[in-house]
Coordinates of C-alpha atoms and ligand atoms in Angstrom, one line a residue:
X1 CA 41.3 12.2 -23.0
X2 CA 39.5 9.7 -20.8
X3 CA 36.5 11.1 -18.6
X4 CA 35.3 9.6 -15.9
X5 CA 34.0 6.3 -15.8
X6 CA 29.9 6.8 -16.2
X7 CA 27.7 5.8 -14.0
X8 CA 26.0 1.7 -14.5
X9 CA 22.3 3.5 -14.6
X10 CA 23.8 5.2 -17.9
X11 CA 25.3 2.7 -19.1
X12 CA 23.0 0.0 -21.9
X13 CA 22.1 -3.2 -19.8
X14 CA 23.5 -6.5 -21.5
X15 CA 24.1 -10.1 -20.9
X16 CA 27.7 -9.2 -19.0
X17 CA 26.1 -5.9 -16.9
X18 CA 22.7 -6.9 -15.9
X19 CA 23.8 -7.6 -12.1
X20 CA 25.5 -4.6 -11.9
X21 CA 21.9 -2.3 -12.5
X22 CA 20.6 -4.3 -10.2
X23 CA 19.5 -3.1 -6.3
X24 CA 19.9 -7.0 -5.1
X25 CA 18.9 -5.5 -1.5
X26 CA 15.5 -4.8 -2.5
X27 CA 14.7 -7.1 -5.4
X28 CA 15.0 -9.9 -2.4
X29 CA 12.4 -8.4 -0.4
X30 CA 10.0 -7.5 -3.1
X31 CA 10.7 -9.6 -5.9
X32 CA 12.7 -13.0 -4.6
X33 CA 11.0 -13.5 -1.1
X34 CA 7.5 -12.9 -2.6
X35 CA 8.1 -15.9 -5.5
X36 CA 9.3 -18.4 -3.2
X37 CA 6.6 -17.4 -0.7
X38 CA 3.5 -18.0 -3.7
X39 CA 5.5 -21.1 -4.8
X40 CA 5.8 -22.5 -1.2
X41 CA 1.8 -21.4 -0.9
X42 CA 0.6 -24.0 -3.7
X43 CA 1.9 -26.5 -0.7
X44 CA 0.6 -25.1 2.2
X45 CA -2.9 -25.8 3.5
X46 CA -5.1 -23.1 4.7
X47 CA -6.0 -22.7 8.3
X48 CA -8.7 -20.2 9.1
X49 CA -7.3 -18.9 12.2
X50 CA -4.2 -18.0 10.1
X51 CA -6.1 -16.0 7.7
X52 CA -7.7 -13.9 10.3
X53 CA -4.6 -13.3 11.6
X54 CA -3.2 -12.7 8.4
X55 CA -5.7 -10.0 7.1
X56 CA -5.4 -8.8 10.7
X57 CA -1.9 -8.2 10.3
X58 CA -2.7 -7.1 7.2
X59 CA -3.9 -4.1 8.4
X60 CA -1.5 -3.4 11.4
X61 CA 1.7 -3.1 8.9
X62 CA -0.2 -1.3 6.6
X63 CA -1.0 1.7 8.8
X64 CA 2.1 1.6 9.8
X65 CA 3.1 2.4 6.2
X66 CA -0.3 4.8 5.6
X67 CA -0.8 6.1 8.6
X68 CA 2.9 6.7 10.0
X69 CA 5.3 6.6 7.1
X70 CA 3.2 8.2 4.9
X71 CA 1.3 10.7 6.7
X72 CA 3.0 11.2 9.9
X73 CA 6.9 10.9 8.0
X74 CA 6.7 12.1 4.7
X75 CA 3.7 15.1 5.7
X76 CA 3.7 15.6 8.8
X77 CA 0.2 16.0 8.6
X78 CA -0.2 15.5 13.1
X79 CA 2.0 14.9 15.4
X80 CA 2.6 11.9 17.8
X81 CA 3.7 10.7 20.9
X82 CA 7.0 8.6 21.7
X83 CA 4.6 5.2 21.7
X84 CA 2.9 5.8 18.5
X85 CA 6.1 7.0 16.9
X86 CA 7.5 3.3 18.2
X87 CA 4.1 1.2 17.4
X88 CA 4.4 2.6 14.2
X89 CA 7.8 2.3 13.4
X90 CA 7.6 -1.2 13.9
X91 CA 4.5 -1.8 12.7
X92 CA 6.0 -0.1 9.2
X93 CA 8.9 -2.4 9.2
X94 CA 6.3 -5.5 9.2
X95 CA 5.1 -3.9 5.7
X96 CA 9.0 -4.5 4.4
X97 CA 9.4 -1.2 2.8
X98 CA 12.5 0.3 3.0
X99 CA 13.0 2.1 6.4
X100 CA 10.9 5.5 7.5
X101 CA 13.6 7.8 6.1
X102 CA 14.7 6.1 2.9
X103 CA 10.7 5.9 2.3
X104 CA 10.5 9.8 3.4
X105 CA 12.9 10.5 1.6
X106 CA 11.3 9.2 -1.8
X107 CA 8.3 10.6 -1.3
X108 CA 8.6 13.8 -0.6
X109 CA 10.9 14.0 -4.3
X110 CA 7.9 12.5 -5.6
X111 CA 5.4 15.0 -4.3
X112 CA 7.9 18.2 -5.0
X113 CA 9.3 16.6 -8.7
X114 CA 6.0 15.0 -9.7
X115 CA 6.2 13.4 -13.2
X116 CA 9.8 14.9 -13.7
X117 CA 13.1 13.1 -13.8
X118 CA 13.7 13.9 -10.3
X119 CA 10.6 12.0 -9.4
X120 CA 11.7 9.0 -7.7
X121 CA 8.7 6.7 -9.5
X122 CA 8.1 9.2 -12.4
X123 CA 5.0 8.5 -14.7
X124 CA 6.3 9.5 -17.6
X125 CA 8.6 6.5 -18.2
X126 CA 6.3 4.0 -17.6
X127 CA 3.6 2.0 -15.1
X128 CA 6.0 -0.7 -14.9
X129 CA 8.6 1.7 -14.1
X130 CA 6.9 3.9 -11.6
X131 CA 5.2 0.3 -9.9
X132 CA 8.6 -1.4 -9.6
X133 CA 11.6 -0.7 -11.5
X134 CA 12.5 2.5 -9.9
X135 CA 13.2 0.2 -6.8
X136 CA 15.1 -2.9 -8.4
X137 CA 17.3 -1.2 -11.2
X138 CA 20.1 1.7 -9.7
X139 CA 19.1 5.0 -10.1
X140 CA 21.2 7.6 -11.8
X141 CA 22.5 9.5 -8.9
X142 CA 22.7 12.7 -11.2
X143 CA 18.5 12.7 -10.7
X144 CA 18.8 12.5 -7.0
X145 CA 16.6 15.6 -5.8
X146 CA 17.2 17.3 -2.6
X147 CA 14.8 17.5 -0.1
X148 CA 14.9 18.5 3.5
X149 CA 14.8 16.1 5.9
X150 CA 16.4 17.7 9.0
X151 CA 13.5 17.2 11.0
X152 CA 13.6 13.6 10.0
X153 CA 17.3 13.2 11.7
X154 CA 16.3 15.2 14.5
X155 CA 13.4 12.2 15.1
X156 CA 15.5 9.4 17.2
X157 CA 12.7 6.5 16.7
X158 CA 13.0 7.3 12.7
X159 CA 17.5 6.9 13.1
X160 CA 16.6 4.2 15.5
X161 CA 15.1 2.6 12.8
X162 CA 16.8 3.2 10.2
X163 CA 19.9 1.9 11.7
X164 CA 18.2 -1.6 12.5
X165 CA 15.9 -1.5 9.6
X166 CA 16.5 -5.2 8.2
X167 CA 16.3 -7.2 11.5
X168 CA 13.2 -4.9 12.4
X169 CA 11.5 -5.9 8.5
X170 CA 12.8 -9.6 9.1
X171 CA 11.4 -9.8 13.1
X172 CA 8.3 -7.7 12.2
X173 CA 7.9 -9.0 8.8
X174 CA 8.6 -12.6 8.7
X175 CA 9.5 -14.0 12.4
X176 CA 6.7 -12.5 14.6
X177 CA 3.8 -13.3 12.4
X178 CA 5.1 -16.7 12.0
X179 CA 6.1 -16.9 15.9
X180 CA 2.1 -16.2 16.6
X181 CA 0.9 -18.6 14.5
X182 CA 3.2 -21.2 15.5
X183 CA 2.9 -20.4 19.2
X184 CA -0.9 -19.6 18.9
X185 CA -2.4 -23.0 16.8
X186 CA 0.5 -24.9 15.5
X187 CA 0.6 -23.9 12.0
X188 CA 3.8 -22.6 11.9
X189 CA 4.5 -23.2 8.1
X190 CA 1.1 -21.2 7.7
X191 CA 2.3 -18.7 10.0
X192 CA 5.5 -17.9 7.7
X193 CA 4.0 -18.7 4.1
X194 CA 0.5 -16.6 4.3
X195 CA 1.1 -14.4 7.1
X196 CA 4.5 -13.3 6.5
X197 CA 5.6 -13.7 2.9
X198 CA 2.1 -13.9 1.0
X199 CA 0.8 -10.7 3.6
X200 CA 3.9 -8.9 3.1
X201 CA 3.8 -9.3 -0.7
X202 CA 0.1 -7.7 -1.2
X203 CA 0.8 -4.8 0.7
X204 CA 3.5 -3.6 -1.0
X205 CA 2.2 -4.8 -4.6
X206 CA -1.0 -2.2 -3.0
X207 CA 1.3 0.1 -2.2
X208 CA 3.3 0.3 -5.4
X209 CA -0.5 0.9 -7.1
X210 CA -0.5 4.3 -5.2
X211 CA 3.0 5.3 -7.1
X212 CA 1.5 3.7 -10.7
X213 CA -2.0 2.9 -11.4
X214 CA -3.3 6.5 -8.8
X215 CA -1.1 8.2 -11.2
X216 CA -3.2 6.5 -14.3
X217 CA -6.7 5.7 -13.6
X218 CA -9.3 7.5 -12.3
X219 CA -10.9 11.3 -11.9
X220 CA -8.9 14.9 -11.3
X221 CA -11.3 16.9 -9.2
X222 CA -9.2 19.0 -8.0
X223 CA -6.0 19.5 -10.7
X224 CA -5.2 17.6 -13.9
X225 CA -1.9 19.6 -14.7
X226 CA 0.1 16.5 -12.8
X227 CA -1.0 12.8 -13.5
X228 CA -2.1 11.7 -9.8
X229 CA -5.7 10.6 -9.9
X230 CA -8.6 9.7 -7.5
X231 CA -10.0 6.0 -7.5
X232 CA -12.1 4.0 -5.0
X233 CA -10.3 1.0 -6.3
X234 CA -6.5 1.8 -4.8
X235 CA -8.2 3.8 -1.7
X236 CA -9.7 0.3 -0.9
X237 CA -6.1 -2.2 -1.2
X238 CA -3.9 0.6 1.1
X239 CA -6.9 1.8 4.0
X240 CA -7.7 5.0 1.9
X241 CA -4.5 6.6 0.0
X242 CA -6.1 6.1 -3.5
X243 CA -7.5 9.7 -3.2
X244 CA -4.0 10.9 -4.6
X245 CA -5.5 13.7 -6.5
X246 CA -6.8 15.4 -3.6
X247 CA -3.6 14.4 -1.8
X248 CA -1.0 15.5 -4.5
X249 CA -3.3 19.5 -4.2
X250 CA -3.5 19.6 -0.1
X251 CA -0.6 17.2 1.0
X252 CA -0.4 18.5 4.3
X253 CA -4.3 17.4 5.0
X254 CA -4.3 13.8 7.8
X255 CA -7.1 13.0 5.6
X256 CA -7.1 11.4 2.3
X257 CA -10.6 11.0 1.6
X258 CA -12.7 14.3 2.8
X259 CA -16.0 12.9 2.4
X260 CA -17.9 11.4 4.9
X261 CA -18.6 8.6 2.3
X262 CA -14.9 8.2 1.3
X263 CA -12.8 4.8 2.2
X264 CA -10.1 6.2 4.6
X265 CA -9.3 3.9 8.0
X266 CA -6.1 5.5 8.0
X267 CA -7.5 8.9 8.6
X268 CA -10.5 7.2 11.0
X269 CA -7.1 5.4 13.1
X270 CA -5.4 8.7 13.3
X271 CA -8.3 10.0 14.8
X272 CA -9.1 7.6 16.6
X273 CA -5.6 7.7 18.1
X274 CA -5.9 11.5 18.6
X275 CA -8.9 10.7 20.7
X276 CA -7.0 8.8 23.1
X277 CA -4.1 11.7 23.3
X278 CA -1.7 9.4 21.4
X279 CA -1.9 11.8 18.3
X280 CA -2.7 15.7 18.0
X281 CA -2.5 18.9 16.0
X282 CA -4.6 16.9 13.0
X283 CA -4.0 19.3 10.3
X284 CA -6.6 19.9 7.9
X285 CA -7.5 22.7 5.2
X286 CA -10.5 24.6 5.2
X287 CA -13.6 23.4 3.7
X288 CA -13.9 26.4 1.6
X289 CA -10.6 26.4 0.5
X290 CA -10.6 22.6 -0.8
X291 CA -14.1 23.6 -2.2
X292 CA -12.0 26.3 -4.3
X293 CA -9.7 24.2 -5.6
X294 CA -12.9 21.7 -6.9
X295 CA -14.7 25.0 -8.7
X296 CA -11.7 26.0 -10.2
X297 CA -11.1 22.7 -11.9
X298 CA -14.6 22.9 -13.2
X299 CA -14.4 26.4 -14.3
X300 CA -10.9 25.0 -16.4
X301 CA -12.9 22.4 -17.8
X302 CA -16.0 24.8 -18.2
X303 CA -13.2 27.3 -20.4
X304 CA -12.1 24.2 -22.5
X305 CA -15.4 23.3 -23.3
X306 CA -16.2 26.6 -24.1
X307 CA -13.6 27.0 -26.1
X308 CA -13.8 24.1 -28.2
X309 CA -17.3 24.8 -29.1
X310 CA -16.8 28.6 -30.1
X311 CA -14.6 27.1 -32.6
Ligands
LIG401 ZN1 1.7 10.5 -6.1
LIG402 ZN1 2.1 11.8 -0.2

């Protein structure tokens, strides 16, 4: 008897198949676009006014990824108003991600399945799979992990953009920065090349660090049972989300970094935002509760070393 035809993800890639694993809709605009945009680079002169704007815009998409996809979306971590739902809706698409709810989606498997085979960018099969292959080969369908999103359809600026998402990433993404620099001081090839495509391309290479390298390099203050790890390194390249260990143990927190000290403008904006009323209802845990979570740690690793000396 002949069973159903399995699924390409479980089938062995070869020289006939290879195509057919592939996601072509997001290897062009994370893999494709990128490499044309660093080849067209070597050939395009820099212009200081469009490298200002670039790291400029730079930092616009990319709290619109941090600050709205990731903490507002995904966590719900404070609540916003209709115009900074829209600003950062469209500022996200400029980061060419994937729209707010496929991203949502994602990431909340990946916080509830961490390092399991429901875990979207699981770090048990690989940095190279958990930085970018879980977004350009198919995914078995059989992993899928359900997670509620009801109060992401219930949110009409998230369907809104979800329904327009690729001429929102390719206006936001690619045309306006391009438009601005063309409009603004001529350079319009400048505009495209290192504003758009080059801009584009290191934001979500920093962003893709958060699902690999946080889950690889750096300390467990608070719980090393899961693999996601604090380091100053990817808080720095995505405006503060490199404190994934403390993340990963108090998700619902707006803050990322808790310290004074700590590199987190995404938390600073979304206070900042609260300040003028365009944000409230900042959630946060209690000092002595996150303090709890640090002492137990120590007291683990206090037990272990205990342990292995009494030996
Ligand atoms: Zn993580
Ligand atoms: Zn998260």
């Amino acid at each position: 008897m002949i069973g159903p035809k399995p699924h390409i993800s479980e089938q062995p890639i070869t020289i006939r198949n290879w195509h057919r694993h592939v996601d072509w809709f997001n290897t062009t605009f994370i893999i494709i676009v990128p490499l044309c945009g660093c080849i067209a680079a070597i050939f395009t002169p820099l212009r200081w006014p469009t490298v200002i704007w670039a790291v400029l815009y730079y930092f616009w998409t990319g709290l619109g990824v941090t600050a709205g996809y990731h903490r507002l979306w995904s966590h719900r971590t404070y609540e916003a108003g209709l115009s900074l739902r829209i600003f950062l809706a469209c500022a996200g698409s400029g980061a060419v991600e994937g729209s707010i709810r496929w991203w949502s989606i994602k990431h909340r498997a990946h916080h509830r399945w961490t390092d399991t085979e429901k875990d979207p960018y699981n770090t048990r099969q690989g940095l190279l799979h958990s930085h970018l292959l879980w977004m350009i080969l198919k995914p078995n369908p059989k992993n899928n992990a359900r997670t509620d999103i009801s109060d992401l359809n219930a949110d009409p600026v998230v369907m809104w953009q979800h329904r327009n998402y690729t001429k929102l990433a390719i206006g936001f993404g690619l045309v306006l920065p391009t438009v601005m620099a063309g409009v603004g001081w001529g350079d319009w090839k400048g505009g495209l090349v290192i504003a758009g495509i080059l801009r584009m391309f290191l934001f979500q290479q920093a962003t893709f660090c958060v699902n690999s390298l946080a889950h690889w390099l750096g300390d467990q203050p608070f719980d090393d049972r899961n693999s996601p790890r604090d380091h100053i390194l990817t808080a720095l390249v995505t405006f503060g989300e490199g404190y994934h260990n403390f993340h990963h143990e108090f998700p619902s927190d707006y803050r990322n970094g808790i310290e004074w000290w700590q590199y987190d403008p995404t938390k600073w904006a979304i206070w900042i935002c609260a300040r003028f009323r365009l944000a409230s209802n900042l959630k946060r845990f209690r000092t002595n509760e996150i303090e709890m979570g640090r002492v137990q740690q120590l007291q683990k690793r206090l037990d272990h070393r205990a342990a292995s000396l009494g030996r």
